[in-house]
PDB file of C-alpha atoms and ligand atoms in Angstrom:
ATOM      1  CA  MET A  30     116.693  97.180  87.159  1.00 46.00           C
ATOM      2  CA  SER A  31     114.628  99.679  85.250  1.00 61.00           C
ATOM      3  CA  ASP A  32     111.549  97.778  86.053  1.00 81.00           C
ATOM      4  CA  HIS A  33     110.292 100.619  88.437  1.00 88.00           C
ATOM      5  CA  VAL A  34     112.255 103.459  87.813  1.00 96.00           C
ATOM      6  CA  ILE A  35     110.985 106.809  86.446  1.00 98.00           C
ATOM      7  CA  GLY A  36     113.849 108.987  85.477  1.00 98.00           C
ATOM      8  CA  PHE A  37     113.682 112.753  84.428  1.00 98.00           C
ATOM      9  CA  GLU A  38     117.099 114.271  83.240  1.00 98.00           C
ATOM     10  CA  HIS A  39     116.935 118.086  82.511  1.00 98.00           C
ATOM     11  CA  VAL A  40     113.424 118.070  81.370  1.00 98.00           C
ATOM     12  CA  SER A  41     111.525 121.282  80.311  1.00 97.00           C
ATOM     13  CA  VAL A  42     108.199 121.499  78.693  1.00 97.00           C
ATOM     14  CA  ARG A  43     107.449 124.784  76.689  1.00 96.00           C
ATOM     15  CA  PHE A  44     104.136 125.604  75.191  1.00 93.00           C
ATOM     16  CA  ALA A  45     103.535 128.361  72.690  1.00 89.00           C
ATOM     17  CA  ARG A  46     103.517 131.221  75.293  1.00 88.00           C
ATOM     18  CA  HIS A  47     104.244 129.283  78.597  1.00 91.00           C
ATOM     19  CA  THR A  48     107.068 127.010  80.172  1.00 95.00           C
ATOM     20  CA  ALA A  49     105.044 124.332  82.050  1.00 96.00           C
ATOM     21  CA  LEU A  50     107.995 122.291  83.303  1.00 98.00           C
ATOM     22  CA  ARG A  51     111.596 123.972  83.895  1.00 97.00           C
ATOM     23  CA  ASP A  52     114.796 121.873  84.132  1.00 97.00           C
ATOM     24  CA  VAL A  53     113.144 118.783  86.191  1.00 98.00           C
ATOM     25  CA  SER A  54     115.519 115.987  87.005  1.00 98.00           C
ATOM     26  CA  VAL A  55     114.500 113.305  89.470  1.00 98.00           C
ATOM     27  CA  ARG A  56     114.638 109.583  90.109  1.00 97.00           C
ATOM     28  CA  LEU A  57     111.926 107.749  91.538  1.00 98.00           C
ATOM     29  CA  GLU A  58     111.851 104.301  92.528  1.00 97.00           C
ATOM     30  CA  GLN A  59     108.927 104.299  95.223  1.00 97.00           C
ATOM     31  CA  ARG A  60     105.869 102.717  94.900  1.00 97.00           C
ATOM     32  CA  ARG A  61     103.432 105.623  95.855  1.00 98.00           C
ATOM     33  CA  ILE A  62     104.529 108.883  94.686  1.00 98.00           C
ATOM     34  CA  ALA A  63     102.573 111.890  95.441  1.00 98.00           C
ATOM     35  CA  VAL A  64     102.708 115.096  93.217  1.00 98.00           C
ATOM     36  CA  ILE A  65     101.304 118.312  95.023  1.00 98.00           C
ATOM     37  CA  GLY A  66     101.788 122.066  94.394  1.00 97.00           C
ATOM     38  CA  SER A  67      99.629 125.121  93.607  1.00 95.00           C
ATOM     39  CA  ASN A  68      97.359 125.725  90.760  1.00 94.00           C
ATOM     40  CA  GLY A  69      99.055 125.756  87.360  1.00 94.00           C
ATOM     41  CA  SER A  70     102.419 124.617  88.911  1.00 96.00           C
ATOM     42  CA  GLY A  71     102.988 121.989  86.448  1.00 97.00           C
ATOM     43  CA  LYS A  72     101.642 118.910  88.075  1.00 97.00           C
ATOM     44  CA  SER A  73      99.431 117.713  85.501  1.00 96.00           C
ATOM     45  CA  THR A  74     102.155 118.418  82.779  1.00 97.00           C
ATOM     46  CA  PHE A  75     104.554 116.266  84.564  1.00 97.00           C
ATOM     47  CA  ALA A  76     102.005 113.552  84.948  1.00 96.00           C
ATOM     48  CA  ARG A  77     100.915 113.610  81.189  1.00 95.00           C
ATOM     49  CA  THR A  78     104.750 113.208  79.892  1.00 97.00           C
ATOM     50  CA  LEU A  79     104.847 109.969  81.832  1.00 96.00           C
ATOM     51  CA  ASN A  80     102.731 108.222  79.248  1.00 92.00           C
ATOM     52  CA  GLY A  81     103.840 110.496  76.025  1.00 93.00           C
ATOM     53  CA  LEU A  82     100.258 112.442  76.051  1.00 92.00           C
ATOM     54  CA  ILE A  83     102.837 115.686  76.408  1.00 95.00           C
ATOM     55  CA  VAL A  84     106.327 115.381  74.979  1.00 95.00           C
ATOM     56  CA  ALA A  85     109.205 117.096  76.664  1.00 96.00           C
ATOM     57  CA  SER A  86     110.868 119.952  74.707  1.00 96.00           C
ATOM     58  CA  GLU A  87     114.098 119.337  76.115  1.00 96.00           C
ATOM     59  CA  GLY A  88     115.811 116.384  78.328  1.00 97.00           C
ATOM     60  CA  GLU A  89     115.355 112.838  78.635  1.00 97.00           C
ATOM     61  CA  ILE A  90     112.485 110.719  80.426  1.00 97.00           C
ATOM     62  CA  ARG A  91     112.363 107.197  81.104  1.00 97.00           C
ATOM     63  CA  VAL A  92     109.628 105.445  82.454  1.00 97.00           C
ATOM     64  CA  HIS A  93     110.335 101.689  83.345  1.00 97.00           C
ATOM     65  CA  GLY A  94     113.050 101.785  80.809  1.00 96.00           C
ATOM     66  CA  ILE A  95     110.757 103.252  77.785  1.00 97.00           C
ATOM     67  CA  ASP A  96     111.400 106.429  76.321  1.00 96.00           C
ATOM     68  CA  PRO A  97     107.715 107.773  75.886  1.00 96.00           C
ATOM     69  CA  ALA A  98     108.566 110.220  73.190  1.00 93.00           C
ATOM     70  CA  ARG A  99     110.115 107.406  70.846  1.00 94.00           C
ATOM     71  CA  GLU A 100     108.174 104.616  72.030  1.00 95.00           C
ATOM     72  CA  PRO A 101     104.485 105.733  72.414  1.00 91.00           C
ATOM     73  CA  LYS A 102     102.949 102.475  72.033  1.00 90.00           C
ATOM     74  CA  GLN A 103     104.861 100.728  74.541  1.00 93.00           C
ATOM     75  CA  VAL A 104     104.677 103.319  77.153  1.00 95.00           C
ATOM     76  CA  ARG A 105     100.574 103.504  76.764  1.00 91.00           C
ATOM     77  CA  GLN A 106     100.659  99.435  77.385  1.00 89.00           C
ATOM     78  CA  ARG A 107     102.904 100.177  80.299  1.00 94.00           C
ATOM     79  CA  VAL A 108     101.167 103.322  82.051  1.00 96.00           C
ATOM     80  CA  GLY A 109      97.481 103.522  82.828  1.00 93.00           C
ATOM     81  CA  PHE A 110      96.027 107.064  83.289  1.00 93.00           C
ATOM     82  CA  ILE A 111      92.998 108.015  85.356  1.00 92.00           C
ATOM     83  CA  PHE A 112      91.439 111.235  85.155  1.00 90.00           C
ATOM     84  CA  SER A 113      89.405 113.242  87.450  1.00 88.00           C
ATOM     85  CA  ASN A 114      86.403 112.981  85.151  1.00 87.00           C
ATOM     86  CA  PRO A 115      85.829 109.206  84.165  1.00 87.00           C
ATOM     87  CA  ASP A 116      83.345 110.143  81.415  1.00 87.00           C
ATOM     88  CA  THR A 117      86.594 111.542  79.595  1.00 86.00           C
ATOM     89  CA  GLN A 118      87.811 107.939  79.228  1.00 83.00           C
ATOM     90  CA  ILE A 119      84.895 105.648  79.324  1.00 86.00           C
ATOM     91  CA  ILE A 120      84.612 104.706  75.539  1.00 85.00           C
ATOM     92  CA  MET A 121      82.153 101.890  75.279  1.00 87.00           C
ATOM     93  CA  PRO A 122      78.533 101.635  75.856  1.00 87.00           C
ATOM     94  CA  THR A 123      78.069  98.759  78.334  1.00 91.00           C
ATOM     95  CA  VAL A 124      80.274  98.270  81.316  1.00 93.00           C
ATOM     96  CA  ALA A 125      81.668  95.021  80.282  1.00 92.00           C
ATOM     97  CA  GLU A 126      82.272  96.284  76.675  1.00 93.00           C
ATOM     98  CA  ASP A 127      84.311  99.116  78.040  1.00 91.00           C
ATOM     99  CA  VAL A 128      86.261  96.916  80.407  1.00 92.00           C
ATOM    100  CA  ALA A 129      86.867  94.452  77.319  1.00 92.00           C
ATOM    101  CA  PHE A 130      88.071  97.169  75.013  1.00 89.00           C
ATOM    102  CA  SER A 131      91.743  97.168  75.848  1.00 83.00           C
ATOM    103  CA  LEU A 132      91.948  93.635  75.353  1.00 86.00           C
ATOM    104  CA  ARG A 133      90.022  93.468  72.190  1.00 87.00           C
ATOM    105  CA  ARG A 134      92.376  96.105  70.628  1.00 84.00           C
ATOM    106  CA  ARG A 135      95.444  93.888  71.645  1.00 83.00           C
ATOM    107  CA  GLY A 136      93.740  90.781  69.910  1.00 85.00           C
ATOM    108  CA  LEU A 137      93.316  88.446  72.875  1.00 88.00           C
ATOM    109  CA  PRO A 138      91.129  85.153  72.448  1.00 90.00           C
ATOM    110  CA  ARG A 139      87.391  85.917  72.974  1.00 90.00           C
ATOM    111  CA  ALA A 140      87.168  83.187  75.854  1.00 92.00           C
ATOM    112  CA  GLU A 141      90.089  84.804  77.602  1.00 92.00           C
ATOM    113  CA  ILE A 142      88.658  88.252  77.436  1.00 92.00           C
ATOM    114  CA  ARG A 143      85.469  87.092  78.716  1.00 92.00           C
ATOM    115  CA  ASP A 144      87.116  85.462  81.671  1.00 93.00           C
ATOM    116  CA  ARG A 145      89.347  88.345  82.397  1.00 92.00           C
ATOM    117  CA  VAL A 146      86.348  90.540  82.134  1.00 93.00           C
ATOM    118  CA  THR A 147      84.250  88.667  84.544  1.00 93.00           C
ATOM    119  CA  ALA A 148      86.825  88.305  87.118  1.00 91.00           C
ATOM    120  CA  ALA A 149      87.666  92.048  87.072  1.00 89.00           C
ATOM    121  CA  LEU A 150      84.159  93.269  87.253  1.00 91.00           C
ATOM    122  CA  ASN A 151      83.923  90.939  90.403  1.00 89.00           C
ATOM    123  CA  ASP A 152      86.916  92.371  91.788  1.00 84.00           C
ATOM    124  CA  PHE A 153      85.565  96.023  91.408  1.00 83.00           C
ATOM    125  CA  GLY A 154      82.162  95.136  92.657  1.00 85.00           C
ATOM    126  CA  LEU A 155      80.656  95.873  89.180  1.00 89.00           C
ATOM    127  CA  ALA A 156      79.664  92.507  88.386  1.00 91.00           C
ATOM    128  CA  ALA A 157      75.833  93.246  88.776  1.00 91.00           C
ATOM    129  CA  GLU A 158      76.368  96.093  86.287  1.00 91.00           C
ATOM    130  CA  ALA A 159      78.067  94.132  83.378  1.00 92.00           C
ATOM    131  CA  ASP A 160      75.484  94.919  80.774  1.00 92.00           C
ATOM    132  CA  SER A 161      74.100  98.188  82.282  1.00 91.00           C
ATOM    133  CA  PRO A 162      74.667 101.311  80.069  1.00 91.00           C
ATOM    134  CA  VAL A 163      77.594 103.303  81.389  1.00 89.00           C
ATOM    135  CA  HIS A 164      75.594 106.437  81.784  1.00 88.00           C
ATOM    136  CA  GLU A 165      73.492 104.752  84.281  1.00 89.00           C
ATOM    137  CA  LEU A 166      76.365 104.373  86.702  1.00 89.00           C
ATOM    138  CA  SER A 167      77.089 106.767  89.764  1.00 87.00           C
ATOM    139  CA  SER A 168      79.954 108.942  89.640  1.00 85.00           C
ATOM    140  CA  GLY A 169      81.790 106.630  91.962  1.00 85.00           C
ATOM    141  CA  GLN A 170      80.952 103.473  89.901  1.00 88.00           C
ATOM    142  CA  LYS A 171      82.253 105.343  86.847  1.00 90.00           C
ATOM    143  CA  GLN A 172      85.687 105.948  88.370  1.00 88.00           C
ATOM    144  CA  LEU A 173      85.663 102.182  89.551  1.00 88.00           C
ATOM    145  CA  LEU A 174      85.075 101.312  86.159  1.00 91.00           C
ATOM    146  CA  ALA A 175      87.806 103.796  84.528  1.00 91.00           C
ATOM    147  CA  LEU A 176      90.187 102.064  87.129  1.00 89.00           C
ATOM    148  CA  CYS A 177      88.948  98.575  86.117  1.00 90.00           C
ATOM    149  CA  ALA A 178      89.241  99.288  82.379  1.00 90.00           C
ATOM    150  CA  VAL A 179      92.736 100.553  83.213  1.00 91.00           C
ATOM    151  CA  LEU A 180      93.700  97.821  85.382  1.00 89.00           C
ATOM    152  CA  ILE A 181      92.781  94.990  83.259  1.00 90.00           C
ATOM    153  CA  GLY A 182      95.441  95.939  80.479  1.00 88.00           C
ATOM    154  CA  GLU A 183      98.103  94.995  83.513  1.00 89.00           C
ATOM    155  CA  PRO A 184      99.889  98.387  83.440  1.00 93.00           C
ATOM    156  CA  GLY A 185     103.305  98.404  85.443  1.00 96.00           C
ATOM    157  CA  LEU A 186     102.503 102.127  86.696  1.00 97.00           C
ATOM    158  CA  VAL A 187      99.225 103.932  87.041  1.00 97.00           C
ATOM    159  CA  VAL A 188      98.984 107.966  87.101  1.00 97.00           C
ATOM    160  CA  ALA A 189      96.163 109.415  88.683  1.00 96.00           C
ATOM    161  CA  ASP A 190      95.238 113.099  87.956  1.00 94.00           C
ATOM    162  CA  GLU A 191      93.146 114.148  90.840  1.00 93.00           C
ATOM    163  CA  PRO A 192      91.083 110.879  90.796  1.00 91.00           C
ATOM    164  CA  THR A 193      88.856 111.739  93.763  1.00 90.00           C
ATOM    165  CA  ALA A 194      87.982 115.376  92.895  1.00 88.00           C
ATOM    166  CA  TYR A 195      84.520 114.635  91.721  1.00 83.00           C
ATOM    167  CA  LEU A 196      83.726 112.176  94.274  1.00 85.00           C
ATOM    168  CA  ASP A 197      81.554 112.254  97.383  1.00 86.00           C
ATOM    169  CA  ALA A 198      83.510 111.305 100.727  1.00 89.00           C
ATOM    170  CA  ALA A 199      82.492 107.638 100.776  1.00 86.00           C
ATOM    171  CA  ASN A 200      83.499 106.929  97.101  1.00 84.00           C
ATOM    172  CA  SER A 201      86.902 109.212  97.534  1.00 88.00           C
ATOM    173  CA  ARG A 202      87.708 106.714 100.222  1.00 90.00           C
ATOM    174  CA  ARG A 203      86.967 103.869  98.217  1.00 86.00           C
ATOM    175  CA  ILE A 204      89.000 105.041  95.427  1.00 89.00           C
ATOM    176  CA  ALA A 205      91.832 106.100  97.345  1.00 92.00           C
ATOM    177  CA  GLY A 206      91.733 102.948  99.427  1.00 91.00           C
ATOM    178  CA  PHE A 207      92.154 101.082  96.271  1.00 89.00           C
ATOM    179  CA  LEU A 208      94.881 103.178  94.660  1.00 93.00           C
ATOM    180  CA  LEU A 209      96.895 103.446  97.851  1.00 95.00           C
ATOM    181  CA  ASP A 210      96.528 100.328  99.955  1.00 94.00           C
ATOM    182  CA  ARG A 211      95.319  97.492  97.696  1.00 89.00           C
ATOM    183  CA  MET A 212      96.722  98.196  94.156  1.00 91.00           C
ATOM    184  CA  PRO A 213     100.060  96.186  93.493  1.00 91.00           C
ATOM    185  CA  GLN A 214     100.992  98.777  90.684  1.00 94.00           C
ATOM    186  CA  GLN A 215     103.457 101.819  91.220  1.00 97.00           C
ATOM    187  CA  LEU A 216     101.233 105.018  91.769  1.00 97.00           C
ATOM    188  CA  VAL A 217     101.767 108.550  90.535  1.00 98.00           C
ATOM    189  CA  LEU A 218      99.082 110.389  92.209  1.00 98.00           C
ATOM    190  CA  ILE A 219      98.313 114.074  91.543  1.00 97.00           C
ATOM    191  CA  THR A 220      96.493 115.354  94.241  1.00 96.00           C
ATOM    192  CA  HIS A 221      95.117 118.806  96.061  1.00 94.00           C
ATOM    193  CA  ASP A 222      94.056 116.254  98.918  1.00 95.00           C
ATOM    194  CA  LEU A 223      97.267 116.541 101.531  1.00 96.00           C
ATOM    195  CA  ARG A 224      95.674 113.648 103.410  1.00 96.00           C
ATOM    196  CA  LEU A 225      96.078 111.343 100.420  1.00 96.00           C
ATOM    197  CA  ALA A 226      99.603 112.716  99.839  1.00 97.00           C
ATOM    198  CA  ALA A 227     100.525 112.140 103.264  1.00 98.00           C
ATOM    199  CA  ARG A 228      99.719 108.372 102.546  1.00 97.00           C
ATOM    200  CA  CYS A 229     102.468 107.937  99.809  1.00 98.00           C
ATOM    201  CA  ASP A 230     106.080 107.019 100.132  1.00 98.00           C
ATOM    202  CA  ILE A 231     107.380 110.174  98.640  1.00 98.00           C
ATOM    203  CA  ALA A 232     106.085 113.748  97.939  1.00 98.00           C
ATOM    204  CA  LEU A 233     106.926 115.774  94.870  1.00 98.00           C
ATOM    205  CA  ARG A 234     106.172 119.383  94.948  1.00 98.00           C
ATOM    206  CA  PHE A 235     106.217 121.505  91.843  1.00 98.00           C
ATOM    207  CA  GLU A 236     105.948 125.511  91.775  1.00 97.00           C
ATOM    208  CA  GLY A 237     106.227 127.568  88.494  1.00 95.00           C
ATOM    209  CA  GLY A 238     107.131 124.563  86.658  1.00 97.00           C
ATOM    210  CA  ARG A 239     109.998 123.720  88.907  1.00 98.00           C
ATOM    211  CA  LEU A 240     110.301 120.672  91.152  1.00 98.00           C
ATOM    212  CA  SER A 241     110.812 122.880  94.195  1.00 97.00           C
ATOM    213  CA  ASP A 242     110.671 120.185  96.940  1.00 98.00           C
ATOM    214  CA  GLN A 243     110.811 116.422  97.614  1.00 98.00           C
ATOM    215  CA  GLY A 244     111.005 113.766 100.071  1.00 98.00           C
ATOM    216  CA  GLU A 245     109.035 112.309 102.941  1.00 98.00           C
ATOM    217  CA  PRO A 246     105.483 113.312 102.406  1.00 98.00           C
ATOM    218  CA  GLY A 247     105.114 114.792 106.220  1.00 98.00           C
ATOM    219  CA  PRO A 248     108.031 117.540 106.096  1.00 98.00           C
ATOM    220  CA  VAL A 249     107.196 118.318 102.223  1.00 98.00           C
ATOM    221  CA  ILE A 250     103.380 118.832 103.005  1.00 98.00           C
ATOM    222  CA  ALA A 251     104.101 120.848 105.949  1.00 97.00           C
ATOM    223  CA  ARG A 252     106.393 123.280 104.098  1.00 97.00           C
ATOM    224  CA  TYR A 253     103.874 123.626 101.415  1.00 97.00           C
ATOM    225  CA  GLU A 254     101.236 124.677 104.038  1.00 96.00           C
ATOM    226  CA  GLU A 255     103.334 126.871 105.558  1.00 94.00           C
ATOM    227  CA  ASP A 256     104.236 128.460 102.151  1.00 93.00           C
ATOM    228  CA  GLN A 257     100.137 128.705 101.466  1.00 90.00           C
ATOM    229  CA  GLU A 258      99.456 130.401 104.715  1.00 88.00           C
ATOM    230  CA  GLN A 259     101.928 133.335 103.512  1.00 80.00           C
ATOM    231  CA  PRO A 260      99.902 136.335 102.465  1.00 73.00           C
TER     232      PRO A 260
HETATM  233  N1  LIG B   9      98.341 122.367  76.489  1.00 53.24           N
HETATM  234  C1  LIG B   9      98.531 123.480  76.978  1.00 53.24           C
HETATM  235  N2  LIG B   9      98.785 124.779  76.115  1.00 53.24           N
HETATM  236  C2  LIG B   9      99.296 125.709  76.802  1.00 53.24           C
HETATM  237  N3  LIG B   9      99.613 125.894  77.925  1.00 53.24           N
HETATM  238  C3  LIG B   9      99.167 124.874  78.766  1.00 53.24           C
HETATM  239  C4  LIG B   9      98.974 123.614  78.691  1.00 53.24           C
HETATM  240  N4  LIG B   9      98.625 122.736  79.394  1.00 53.24           N
HETATM  241  C5  LIG B   9      99.131 123.384  80.444  1.00 53.24           C
HETATM  242  N5  LIG B   9      99.489 124.711  80.093  1.00 53.24           N
HETATM  243  C6  LIG B   9     100.069 125.733  81.377  1.00 53.24           C
HETATM  244  O1  LIG B   9     101.258 125.209  81.944  1.00 53.24           O
HETATM  245  C7  LIG B   9     101.074 125.527  83.133  1.00 53.24           C
HETATM  246  C8  LIG B   9     100.884 124.310  84.083  1.00 53.24           C
HETATM  247  O2  LIG B   9      99.569 123.585  83.862  1.00 53.24           O
HETATM  248  P1  LIG B   9      99.305 122.234  84.605  1.00 53.24           P
HETATM  249  O3  LIG B   9      97.892 121.744  84.190  1.00 53.24           O
HETATM  250  O4  LIG B   9     100.357 121.326  84.381  1.00 53.24           O
HETATM  251  O5  LIG B   9      99.313 122.742  86.042  1.00 53.24           O
HETATM  252  P2  LIG B   9      98.673 121.932  87.153  1.00 53.24           P
HETATM  253  O6  LIG B   9      99.739 122.222  88.251  1.00 53.24           O
HETATM  254  O7  LIG B   9      98.290 120.563  87.038  1.00 53.24           O
HETATM  255  O8  LIG B   9      97.521 122.921  87.962  1.00 53.24           O
HETATM  256  P3  LIG B   9      96.184 122.517  88.453  1.00 53.24           P
HETATM  257  O9  LIG B   9      96.501 122.054  89.821  1.00 53.24           O
HETATM  258  O10 LIG B   9      95.299 123.813  88.405  1.00 53.24           O
HETATM  259  O11 LIG B   9      95.373 121.444  87.769  1.00 53.24           O
HETATM  260  C9  LIG B   9      99.620 126.398  83.357  1.00 53.24           C
HETATM  261  O12 LIG B   9     100.193 127.758  83.379  1.00 53.24           O
HETATM  262  C10 LIG B   9      99.007 126.211  82.158  1.00 53.24           C
HETATM  263  O13 LIG B   9      97.876 127.219  81.869  1.00 53.24           O
END
């Protein structure tokens, strides 16, 4: 039952001089969840609470039955995170080594790691780059590598925080197409690209740290655009 449920009960996140999330309660079961809202509204903070990178100051969070504050190891296996800048999450010197990293950490047998890495690189069109130094990849290839390295760990949820922000139109389409159309995992997509948000099953809107609107993406986006047009 709790397999694909994300639940927030009266969650607040306070930093030293700022409250970034205020009394957020929501229950999410949809597969594609868009998160929109103005700069500084709390979107990234919300995203980071999902895998325990940020811990709630108040309230309860459950992600697929896991409490990220109390079970940080379990939640990091369950929740994969993609950032705007893939350079921040590529760890190893070559493409194949980077993809293998999470499996090595789990202590899987060498032969299984090799087979899974080969299959994943093929899937992402990175097979020819297997032994290339990662700094030789284009930004689009780096974002594909970051995704590949996350998905090989078989997370149940992928949180993507502005994953197309640094990409050109063709690579944005490629990454967005994968996340929105091909990827079987549940997705939380933080984005300022409202066309991507429109392709999700539900949109959440944050303003001033509050969950200010939610529902079908079309109407939520229309209300957001209307508010943004106000002087
Ligand atoms: N680690 C931190 N310490 C102090 N304040 C923080 C921290 N992280 C975020 N904030 C503050 O919390 C608020 C919400 O930030 P958050 O990054 O969640 O917004 P956002 O909606 O993702 O913004 P953007 O669209 O600009 O990326 C901001 O005012 C930000 O300055």
